[in-house]
PDB file of C-alpha atoms in Angstrom:
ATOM      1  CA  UNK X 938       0.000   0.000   0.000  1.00 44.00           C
ATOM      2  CA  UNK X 939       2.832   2.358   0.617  1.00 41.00           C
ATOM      3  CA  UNK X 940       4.207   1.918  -3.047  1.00 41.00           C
ATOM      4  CA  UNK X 941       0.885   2.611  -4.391  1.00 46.00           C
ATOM      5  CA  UNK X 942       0.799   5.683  -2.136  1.00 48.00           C
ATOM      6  CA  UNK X 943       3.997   6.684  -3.096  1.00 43.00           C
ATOM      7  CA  UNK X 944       2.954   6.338  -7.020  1.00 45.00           C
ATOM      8  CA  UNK X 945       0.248   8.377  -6.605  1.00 48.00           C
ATOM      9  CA  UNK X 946       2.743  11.103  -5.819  1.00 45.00           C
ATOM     10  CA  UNK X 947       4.349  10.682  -8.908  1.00 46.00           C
ATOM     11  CA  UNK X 948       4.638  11.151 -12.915  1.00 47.00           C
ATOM     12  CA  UNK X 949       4.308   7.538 -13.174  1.00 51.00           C
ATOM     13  CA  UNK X 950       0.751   7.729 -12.708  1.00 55.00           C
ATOM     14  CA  UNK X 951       0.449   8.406 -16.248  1.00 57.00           C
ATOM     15  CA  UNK X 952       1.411   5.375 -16.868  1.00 58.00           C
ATOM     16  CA  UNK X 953      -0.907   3.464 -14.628  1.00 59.00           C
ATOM     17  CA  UNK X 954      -3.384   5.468 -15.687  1.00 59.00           C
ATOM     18  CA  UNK X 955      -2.259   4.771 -19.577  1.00 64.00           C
ATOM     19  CA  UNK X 956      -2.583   0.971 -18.430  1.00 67.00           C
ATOM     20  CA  UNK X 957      -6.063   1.229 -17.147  1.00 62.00           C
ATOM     21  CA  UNK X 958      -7.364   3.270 -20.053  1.00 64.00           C
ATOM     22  CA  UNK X 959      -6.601  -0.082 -22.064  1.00 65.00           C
ATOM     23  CA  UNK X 960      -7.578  -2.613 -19.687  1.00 68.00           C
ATOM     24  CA  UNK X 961     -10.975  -0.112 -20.131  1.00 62.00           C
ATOM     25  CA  UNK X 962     -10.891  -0.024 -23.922  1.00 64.00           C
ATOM     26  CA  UNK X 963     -10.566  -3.661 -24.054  1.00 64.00           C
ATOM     27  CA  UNK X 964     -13.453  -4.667 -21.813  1.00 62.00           C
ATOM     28  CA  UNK X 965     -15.794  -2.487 -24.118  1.00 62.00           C
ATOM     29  CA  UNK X 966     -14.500  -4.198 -27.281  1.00 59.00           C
ATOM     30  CA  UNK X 967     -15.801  -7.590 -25.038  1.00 60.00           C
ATOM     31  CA  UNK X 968     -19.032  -6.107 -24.565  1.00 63.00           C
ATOM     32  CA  UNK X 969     -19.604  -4.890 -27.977  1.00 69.00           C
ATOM     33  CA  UNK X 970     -18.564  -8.550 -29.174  1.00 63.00           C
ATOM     34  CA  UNK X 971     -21.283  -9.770 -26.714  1.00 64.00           C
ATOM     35  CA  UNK X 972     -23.969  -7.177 -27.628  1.00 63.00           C
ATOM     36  CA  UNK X 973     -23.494  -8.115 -31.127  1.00 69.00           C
ATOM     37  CA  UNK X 974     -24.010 -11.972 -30.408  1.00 67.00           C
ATOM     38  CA  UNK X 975     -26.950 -10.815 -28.571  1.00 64.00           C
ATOM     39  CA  UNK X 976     -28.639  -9.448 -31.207  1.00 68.00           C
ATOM     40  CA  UNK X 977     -27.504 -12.580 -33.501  1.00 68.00           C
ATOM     41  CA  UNK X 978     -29.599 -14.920 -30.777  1.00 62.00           C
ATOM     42  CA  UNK X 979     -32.362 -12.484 -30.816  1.00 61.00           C
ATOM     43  CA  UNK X 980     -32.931 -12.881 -34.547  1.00 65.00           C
ATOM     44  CA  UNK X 981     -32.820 -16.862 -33.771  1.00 63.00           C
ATOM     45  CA  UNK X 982     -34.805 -17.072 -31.010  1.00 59.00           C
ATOM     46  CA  UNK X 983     -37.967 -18.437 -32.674  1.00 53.00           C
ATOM     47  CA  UNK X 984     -35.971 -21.192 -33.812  1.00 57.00           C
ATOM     48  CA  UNK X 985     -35.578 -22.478 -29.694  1.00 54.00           C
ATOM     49  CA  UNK X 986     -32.688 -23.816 -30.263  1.00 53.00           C
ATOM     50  CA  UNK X 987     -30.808 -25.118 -26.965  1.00 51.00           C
ATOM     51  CA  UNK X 988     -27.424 -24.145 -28.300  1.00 53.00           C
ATOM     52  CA  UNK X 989     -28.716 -20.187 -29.178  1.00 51.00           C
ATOM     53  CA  UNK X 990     -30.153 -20.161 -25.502  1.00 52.00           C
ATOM     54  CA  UNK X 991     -27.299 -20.791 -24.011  1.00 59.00           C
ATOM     55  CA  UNK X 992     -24.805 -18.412 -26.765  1.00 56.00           C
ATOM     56  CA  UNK X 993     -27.401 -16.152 -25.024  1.00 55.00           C
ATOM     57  CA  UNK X 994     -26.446 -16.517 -21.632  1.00 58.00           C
ATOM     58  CA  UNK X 995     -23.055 -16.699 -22.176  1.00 62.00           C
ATOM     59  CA  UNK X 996     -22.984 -13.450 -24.308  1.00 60.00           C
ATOM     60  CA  UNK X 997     -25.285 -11.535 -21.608  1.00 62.00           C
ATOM     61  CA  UNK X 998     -23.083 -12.881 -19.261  1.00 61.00           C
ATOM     62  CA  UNK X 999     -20.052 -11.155 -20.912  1.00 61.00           C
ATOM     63  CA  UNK X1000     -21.451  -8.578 -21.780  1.00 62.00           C
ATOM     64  CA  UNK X1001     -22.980  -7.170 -18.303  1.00 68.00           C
ATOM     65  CA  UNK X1002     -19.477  -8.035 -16.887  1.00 67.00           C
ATOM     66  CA  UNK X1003     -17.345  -6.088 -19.294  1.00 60.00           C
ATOM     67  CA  UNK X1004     -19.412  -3.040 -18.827  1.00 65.00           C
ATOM     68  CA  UNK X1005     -18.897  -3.482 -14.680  1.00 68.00           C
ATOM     69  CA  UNK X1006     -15.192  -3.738 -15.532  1.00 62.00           C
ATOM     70  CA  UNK X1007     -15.230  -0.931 -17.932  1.00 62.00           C
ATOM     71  CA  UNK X1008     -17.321   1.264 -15.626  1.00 64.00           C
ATOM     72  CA  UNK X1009     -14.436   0.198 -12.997  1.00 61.00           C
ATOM     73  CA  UNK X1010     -11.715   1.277 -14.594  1.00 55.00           C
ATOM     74  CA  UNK X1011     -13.319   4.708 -15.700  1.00 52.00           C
ATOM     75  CA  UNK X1012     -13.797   5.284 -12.349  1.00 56.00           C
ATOM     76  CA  UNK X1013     -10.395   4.739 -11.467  1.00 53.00           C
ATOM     77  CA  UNK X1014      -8.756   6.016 -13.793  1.00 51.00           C
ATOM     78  CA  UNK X1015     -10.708   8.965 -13.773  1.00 49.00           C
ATOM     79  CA  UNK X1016      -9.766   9.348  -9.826  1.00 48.00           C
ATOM     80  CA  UNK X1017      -6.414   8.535 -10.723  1.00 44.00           C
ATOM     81  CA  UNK X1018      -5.842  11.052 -12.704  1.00 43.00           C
ATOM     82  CA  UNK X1019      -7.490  13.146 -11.107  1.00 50.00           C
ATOM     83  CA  UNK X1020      -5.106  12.443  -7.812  1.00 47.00           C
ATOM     84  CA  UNK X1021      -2.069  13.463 -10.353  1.00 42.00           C
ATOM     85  CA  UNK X1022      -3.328  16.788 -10.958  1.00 44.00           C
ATOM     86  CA  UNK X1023      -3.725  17.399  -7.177  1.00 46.00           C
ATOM     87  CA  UNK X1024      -0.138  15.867  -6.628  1.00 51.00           C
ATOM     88  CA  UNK X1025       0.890  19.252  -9.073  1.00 67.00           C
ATOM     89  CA  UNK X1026      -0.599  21.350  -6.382  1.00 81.00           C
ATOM     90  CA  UNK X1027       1.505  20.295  -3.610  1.00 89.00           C
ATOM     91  CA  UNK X1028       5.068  22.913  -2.823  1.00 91.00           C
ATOM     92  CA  UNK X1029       7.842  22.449  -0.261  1.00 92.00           C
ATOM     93  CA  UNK X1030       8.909  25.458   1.344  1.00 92.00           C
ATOM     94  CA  UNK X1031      12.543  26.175   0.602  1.00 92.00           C
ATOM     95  CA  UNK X1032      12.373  30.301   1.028  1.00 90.00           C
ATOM     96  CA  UNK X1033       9.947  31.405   2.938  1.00 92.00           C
ATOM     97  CA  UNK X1034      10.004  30.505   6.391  1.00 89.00           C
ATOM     98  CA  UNK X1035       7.485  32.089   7.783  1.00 91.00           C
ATOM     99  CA  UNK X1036       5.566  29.804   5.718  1.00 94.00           C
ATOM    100  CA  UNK X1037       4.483  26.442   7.581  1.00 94.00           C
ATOM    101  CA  UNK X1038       0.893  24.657   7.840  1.00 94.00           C
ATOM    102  CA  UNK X1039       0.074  23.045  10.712  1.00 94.00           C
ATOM    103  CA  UNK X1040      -0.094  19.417  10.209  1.00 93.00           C
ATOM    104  CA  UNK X1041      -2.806  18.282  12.063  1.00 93.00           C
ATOM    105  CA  UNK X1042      -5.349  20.493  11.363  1.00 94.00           C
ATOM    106  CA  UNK X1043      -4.353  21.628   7.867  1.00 93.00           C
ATOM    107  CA  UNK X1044      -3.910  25.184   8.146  1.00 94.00           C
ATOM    108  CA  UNK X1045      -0.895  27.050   6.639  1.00 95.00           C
ATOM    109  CA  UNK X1046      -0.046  30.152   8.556  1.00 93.00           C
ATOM    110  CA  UNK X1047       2.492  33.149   7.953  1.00 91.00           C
ATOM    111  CA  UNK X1048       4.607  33.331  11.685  1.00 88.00           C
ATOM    112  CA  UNK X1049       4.921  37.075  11.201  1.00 82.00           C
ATOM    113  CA  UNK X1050       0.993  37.578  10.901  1.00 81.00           C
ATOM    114  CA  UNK X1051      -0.283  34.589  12.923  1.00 73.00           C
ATOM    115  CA  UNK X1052       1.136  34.800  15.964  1.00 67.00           C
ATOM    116  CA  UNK X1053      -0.460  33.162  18.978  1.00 71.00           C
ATOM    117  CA  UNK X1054      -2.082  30.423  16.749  1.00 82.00           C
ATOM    118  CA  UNK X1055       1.023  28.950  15.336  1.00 89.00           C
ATOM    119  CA  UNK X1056       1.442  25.099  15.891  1.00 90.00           C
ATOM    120  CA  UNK X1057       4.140  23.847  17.925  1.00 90.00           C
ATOM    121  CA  UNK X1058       7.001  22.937  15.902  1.00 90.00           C
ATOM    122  CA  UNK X1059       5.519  18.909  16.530  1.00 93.00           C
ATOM    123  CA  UNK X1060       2.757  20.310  14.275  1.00 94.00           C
ATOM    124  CA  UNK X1061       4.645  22.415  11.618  1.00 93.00           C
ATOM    125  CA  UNK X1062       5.513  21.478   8.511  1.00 93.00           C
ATOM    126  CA  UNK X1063       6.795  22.861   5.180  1.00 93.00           C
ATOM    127  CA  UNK X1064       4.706  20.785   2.442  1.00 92.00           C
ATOM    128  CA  UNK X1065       1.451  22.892   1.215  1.00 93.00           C
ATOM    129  CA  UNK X1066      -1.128  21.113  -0.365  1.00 92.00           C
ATOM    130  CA  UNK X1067      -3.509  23.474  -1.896  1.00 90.00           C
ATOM    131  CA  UNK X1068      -6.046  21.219  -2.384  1.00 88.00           C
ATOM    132  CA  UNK X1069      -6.284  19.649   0.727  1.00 90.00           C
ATOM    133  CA  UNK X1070      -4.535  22.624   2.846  1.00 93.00           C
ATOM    134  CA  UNK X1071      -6.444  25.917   3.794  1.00 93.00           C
ATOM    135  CA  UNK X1072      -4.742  29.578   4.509  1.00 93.00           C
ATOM    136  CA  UNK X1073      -5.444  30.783   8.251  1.00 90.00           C
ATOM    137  CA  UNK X1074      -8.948  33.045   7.675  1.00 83.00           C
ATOM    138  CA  UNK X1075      -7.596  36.686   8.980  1.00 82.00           C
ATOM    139  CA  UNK X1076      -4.642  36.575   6.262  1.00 88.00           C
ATOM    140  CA  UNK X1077      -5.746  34.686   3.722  1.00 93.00           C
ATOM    141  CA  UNK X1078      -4.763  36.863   0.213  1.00 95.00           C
ATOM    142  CA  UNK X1079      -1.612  37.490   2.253  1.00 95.00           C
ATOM    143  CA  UNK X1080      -0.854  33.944   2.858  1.00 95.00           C
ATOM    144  CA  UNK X1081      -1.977  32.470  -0.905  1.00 96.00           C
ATOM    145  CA  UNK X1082       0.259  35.333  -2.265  1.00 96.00           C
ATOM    146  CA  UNK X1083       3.534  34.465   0.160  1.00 96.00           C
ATOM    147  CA  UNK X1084       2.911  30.740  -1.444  1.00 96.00           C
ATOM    148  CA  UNK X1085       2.839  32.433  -5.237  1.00 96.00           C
ATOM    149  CA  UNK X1086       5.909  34.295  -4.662  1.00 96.00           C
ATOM    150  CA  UNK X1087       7.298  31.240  -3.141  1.00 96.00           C
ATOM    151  CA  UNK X1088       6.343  29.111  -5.922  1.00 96.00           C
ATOM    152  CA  UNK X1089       7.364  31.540  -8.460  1.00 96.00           C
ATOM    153  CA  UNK X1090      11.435  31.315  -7.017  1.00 96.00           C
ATOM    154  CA  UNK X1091      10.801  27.486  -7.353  1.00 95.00           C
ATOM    155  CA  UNK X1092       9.984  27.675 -11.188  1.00 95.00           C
ATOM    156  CA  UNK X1093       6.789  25.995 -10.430  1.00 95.00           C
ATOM    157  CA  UNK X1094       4.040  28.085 -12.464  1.00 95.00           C
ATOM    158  CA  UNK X1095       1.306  25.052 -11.855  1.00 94.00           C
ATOM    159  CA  UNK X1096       1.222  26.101  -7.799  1.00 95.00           C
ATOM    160  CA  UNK X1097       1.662  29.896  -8.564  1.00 96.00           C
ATOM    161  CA  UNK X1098      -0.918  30.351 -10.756  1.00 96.00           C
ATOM    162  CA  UNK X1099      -3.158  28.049  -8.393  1.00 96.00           C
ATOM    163  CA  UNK X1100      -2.318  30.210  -5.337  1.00 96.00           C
ATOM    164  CA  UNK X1101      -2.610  33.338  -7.635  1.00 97.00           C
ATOM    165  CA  UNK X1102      -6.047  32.146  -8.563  1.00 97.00           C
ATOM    166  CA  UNK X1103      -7.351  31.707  -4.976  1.00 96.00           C
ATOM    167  CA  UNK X1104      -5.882  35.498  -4.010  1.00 97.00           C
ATOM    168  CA  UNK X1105      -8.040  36.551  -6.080  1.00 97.00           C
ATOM    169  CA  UNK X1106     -11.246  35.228  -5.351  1.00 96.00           C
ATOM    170  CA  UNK X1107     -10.750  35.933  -1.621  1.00 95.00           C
ATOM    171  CA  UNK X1108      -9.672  39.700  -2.979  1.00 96.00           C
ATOM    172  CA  UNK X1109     -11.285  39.880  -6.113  1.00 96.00           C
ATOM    173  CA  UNK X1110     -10.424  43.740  -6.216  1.00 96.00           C
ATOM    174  CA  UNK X1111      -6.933  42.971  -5.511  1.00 96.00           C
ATOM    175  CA  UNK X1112      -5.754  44.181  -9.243  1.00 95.00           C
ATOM    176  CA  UNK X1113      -1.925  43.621  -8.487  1.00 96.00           C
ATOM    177  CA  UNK X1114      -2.892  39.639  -8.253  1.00 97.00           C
ATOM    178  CA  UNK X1115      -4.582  40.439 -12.101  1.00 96.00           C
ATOM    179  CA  UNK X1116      -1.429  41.462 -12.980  1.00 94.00           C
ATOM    180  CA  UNK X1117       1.146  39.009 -11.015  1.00 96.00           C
ATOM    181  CA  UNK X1118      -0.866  36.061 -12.709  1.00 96.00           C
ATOM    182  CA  UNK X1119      -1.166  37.583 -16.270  1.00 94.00           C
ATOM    183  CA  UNK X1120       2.813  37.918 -16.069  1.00 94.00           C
ATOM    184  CA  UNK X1121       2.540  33.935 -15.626  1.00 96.00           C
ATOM    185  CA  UNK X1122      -0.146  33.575 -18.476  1.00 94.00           C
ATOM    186  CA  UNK X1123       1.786  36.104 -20.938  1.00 90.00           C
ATOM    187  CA  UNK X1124       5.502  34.076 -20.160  1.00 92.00           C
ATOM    188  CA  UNK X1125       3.382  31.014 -20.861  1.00 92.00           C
ATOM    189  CA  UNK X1126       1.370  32.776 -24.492  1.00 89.00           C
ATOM    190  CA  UNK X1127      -1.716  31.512 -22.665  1.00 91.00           C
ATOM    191  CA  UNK X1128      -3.301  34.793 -23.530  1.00 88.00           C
ATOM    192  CA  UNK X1129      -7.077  33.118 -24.109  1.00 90.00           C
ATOM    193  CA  UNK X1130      -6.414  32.272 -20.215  1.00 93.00           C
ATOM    194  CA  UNK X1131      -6.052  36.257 -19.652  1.00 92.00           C
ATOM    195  CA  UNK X1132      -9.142  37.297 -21.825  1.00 91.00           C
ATOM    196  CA  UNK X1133     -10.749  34.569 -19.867  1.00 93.00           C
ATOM    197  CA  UNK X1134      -9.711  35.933 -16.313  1.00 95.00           C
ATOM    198  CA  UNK X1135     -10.815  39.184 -17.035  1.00 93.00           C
ATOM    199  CA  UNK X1136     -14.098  38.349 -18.443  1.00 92.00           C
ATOM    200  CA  UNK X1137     -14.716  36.449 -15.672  1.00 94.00           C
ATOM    201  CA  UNK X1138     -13.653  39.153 -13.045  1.00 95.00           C
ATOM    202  CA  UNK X1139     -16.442  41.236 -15.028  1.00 93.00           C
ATOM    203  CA  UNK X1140     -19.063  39.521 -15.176  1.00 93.00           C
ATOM    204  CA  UNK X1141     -18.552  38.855 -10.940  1.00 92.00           C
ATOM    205  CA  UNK X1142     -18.493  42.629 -10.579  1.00 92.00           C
ATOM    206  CA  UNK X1143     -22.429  42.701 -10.775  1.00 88.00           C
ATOM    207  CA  UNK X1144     -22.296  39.772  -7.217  1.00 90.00           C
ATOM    208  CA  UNK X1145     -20.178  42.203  -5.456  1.00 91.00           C
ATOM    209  CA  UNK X1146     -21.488  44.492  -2.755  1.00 90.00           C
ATOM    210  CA  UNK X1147     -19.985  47.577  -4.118  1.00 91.00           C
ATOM    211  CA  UNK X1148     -21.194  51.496  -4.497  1.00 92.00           C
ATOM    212  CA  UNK X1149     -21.798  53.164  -8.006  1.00 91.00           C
ATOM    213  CA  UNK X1150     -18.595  54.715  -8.003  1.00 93.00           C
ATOM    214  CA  UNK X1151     -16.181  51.915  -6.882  1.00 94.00           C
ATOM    215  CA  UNK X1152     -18.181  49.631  -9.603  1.00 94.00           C
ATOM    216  CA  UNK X1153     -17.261  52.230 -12.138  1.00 94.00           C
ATOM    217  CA  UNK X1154     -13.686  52.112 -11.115  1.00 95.00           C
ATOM    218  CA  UNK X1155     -13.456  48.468 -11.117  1.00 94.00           C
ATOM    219  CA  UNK X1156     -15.005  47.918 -14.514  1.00 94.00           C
ATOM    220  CA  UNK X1157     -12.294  50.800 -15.884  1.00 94.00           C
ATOM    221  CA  UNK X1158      -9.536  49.019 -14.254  1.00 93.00           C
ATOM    222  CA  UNK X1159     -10.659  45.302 -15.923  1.00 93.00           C
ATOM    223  CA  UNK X1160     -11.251  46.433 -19.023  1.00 92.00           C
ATOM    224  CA  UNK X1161      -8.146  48.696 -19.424  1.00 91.00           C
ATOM    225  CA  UNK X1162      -6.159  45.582 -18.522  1.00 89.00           C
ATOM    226  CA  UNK X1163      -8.375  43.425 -21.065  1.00 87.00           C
ATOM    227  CA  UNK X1164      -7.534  45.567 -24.171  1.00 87.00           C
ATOM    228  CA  UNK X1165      -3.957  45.979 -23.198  1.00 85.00           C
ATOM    229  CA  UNK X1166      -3.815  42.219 -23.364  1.00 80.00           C
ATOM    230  CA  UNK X1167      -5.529  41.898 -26.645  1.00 78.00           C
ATOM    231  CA  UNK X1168      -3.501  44.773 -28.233  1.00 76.00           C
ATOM    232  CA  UNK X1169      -0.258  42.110 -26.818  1.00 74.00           C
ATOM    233  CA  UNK X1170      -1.901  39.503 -28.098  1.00 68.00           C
ATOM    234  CA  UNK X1171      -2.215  40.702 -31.804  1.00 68.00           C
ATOM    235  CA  UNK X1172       1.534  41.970 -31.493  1.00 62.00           C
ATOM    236  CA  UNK X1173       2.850  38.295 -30.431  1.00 60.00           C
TER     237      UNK X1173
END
């Protein structure tokens, strides 16, 4: 169990996953082959011959267990793959030190703004999980943004732009996390990602409780950044 824990950890999971994808793909061909047989002993049945009743069974049989195997391994391979993604989401701390998360309840705190909540150093770690991990409440932008900046000196882009991302929806106004992630996006030429982000931070300007005039502001600020991305865009 530990090796399979381990693996799950890994870039080999492609591979496992690669090897279920076929074991799937060949227990449909099965069940095709049976349905097909099926359909042959349908057209016979009048007949009542013994031997077509029991091709019958047999295909049936096959048939209803290929699709439980194939429905198995689309399950698992979906989770396994799934379980890779959210392996990309995990960083070590090798910078930051006032970066830890406390391993027993799952909380990753910043000692400079956290203080009297910290976890005794049984408790703190240095391996953020994103997925599973959440940023202490009172500092939460602060804390996601430490772990960009962090992620950024480690050349890791997937956990940057992750921790980038959930900045901004706990600061949606926050336009300096706008452009810290489009920086990512542009190095990357992922520039329908940046049309994307900002249409999206639009269109959530109309759930936000905010006053005619800091609406205004907001929509002048998105949209400035928007066609300076497009006018990029055109020029790469």
């Amino acid at each position: 169990m530990a090796f399979f824990s381990e693996l799950l950890k890994t870039e080999h999971i492609l591979f496992v996953w690669v090897i279920v994808a076929f074991i799937a793909f060949s227990g449909f061909l099965v069940s095709i082959k049976g349905f097909f047989e099926f359909i042959a002993w349908v057209k016979k049945v009048r007949l009542e011959r013994s031997s077509d009743l029991d091709l019958a069974k047999r295909s049936t049989f096959k048939s209803i267990i290929a699709l439980a195997l194939l429905g198995a391994a689309w399950s698992s391979g979906s989770t396994l793959y799934r379980s890779y993604l959210d392996g990309k989401k995990i960083l070590f701390v090798k910078f930051n030190k006032n970066l830890i998360v406390n391993k027993k309840t799952g909380i990753i705190h910043l000692k400079n703004v956290s203080a009297g909540v910290l976890p005794s150093s049984k408790w703190a770690g240095n391996k953020l999980d994103l997925v599973k991990h959440r940023p202490y409440s009172e500092s939460s932008r602060r804390i996601y943004e430490q772990i960009a900046i962090e992620a950024l000196k480690q050349k890791n882009d997937t956990v940057a732009i992750e921790a980038y991302i959930l900045a901004i929806q706990v600061s949606p106004l926050s336009y300096h996390l706008y452009d810290n992630l489009i920086r990512i996006y542009g190095r990357q030429k992922e520039y329908s990602k940046i049309n994307l982000l900002f249409n999206d931070a639009l269109e959530n300007l109309s759930k936000l409780n905010l006053g005619k005039r800091q609406k205004k502001n907001a929509n002048k600020e998105f949209l400035m950044r928007l066609k300076r991305t497009e006018h990029r865009a055109l020029l790469a």
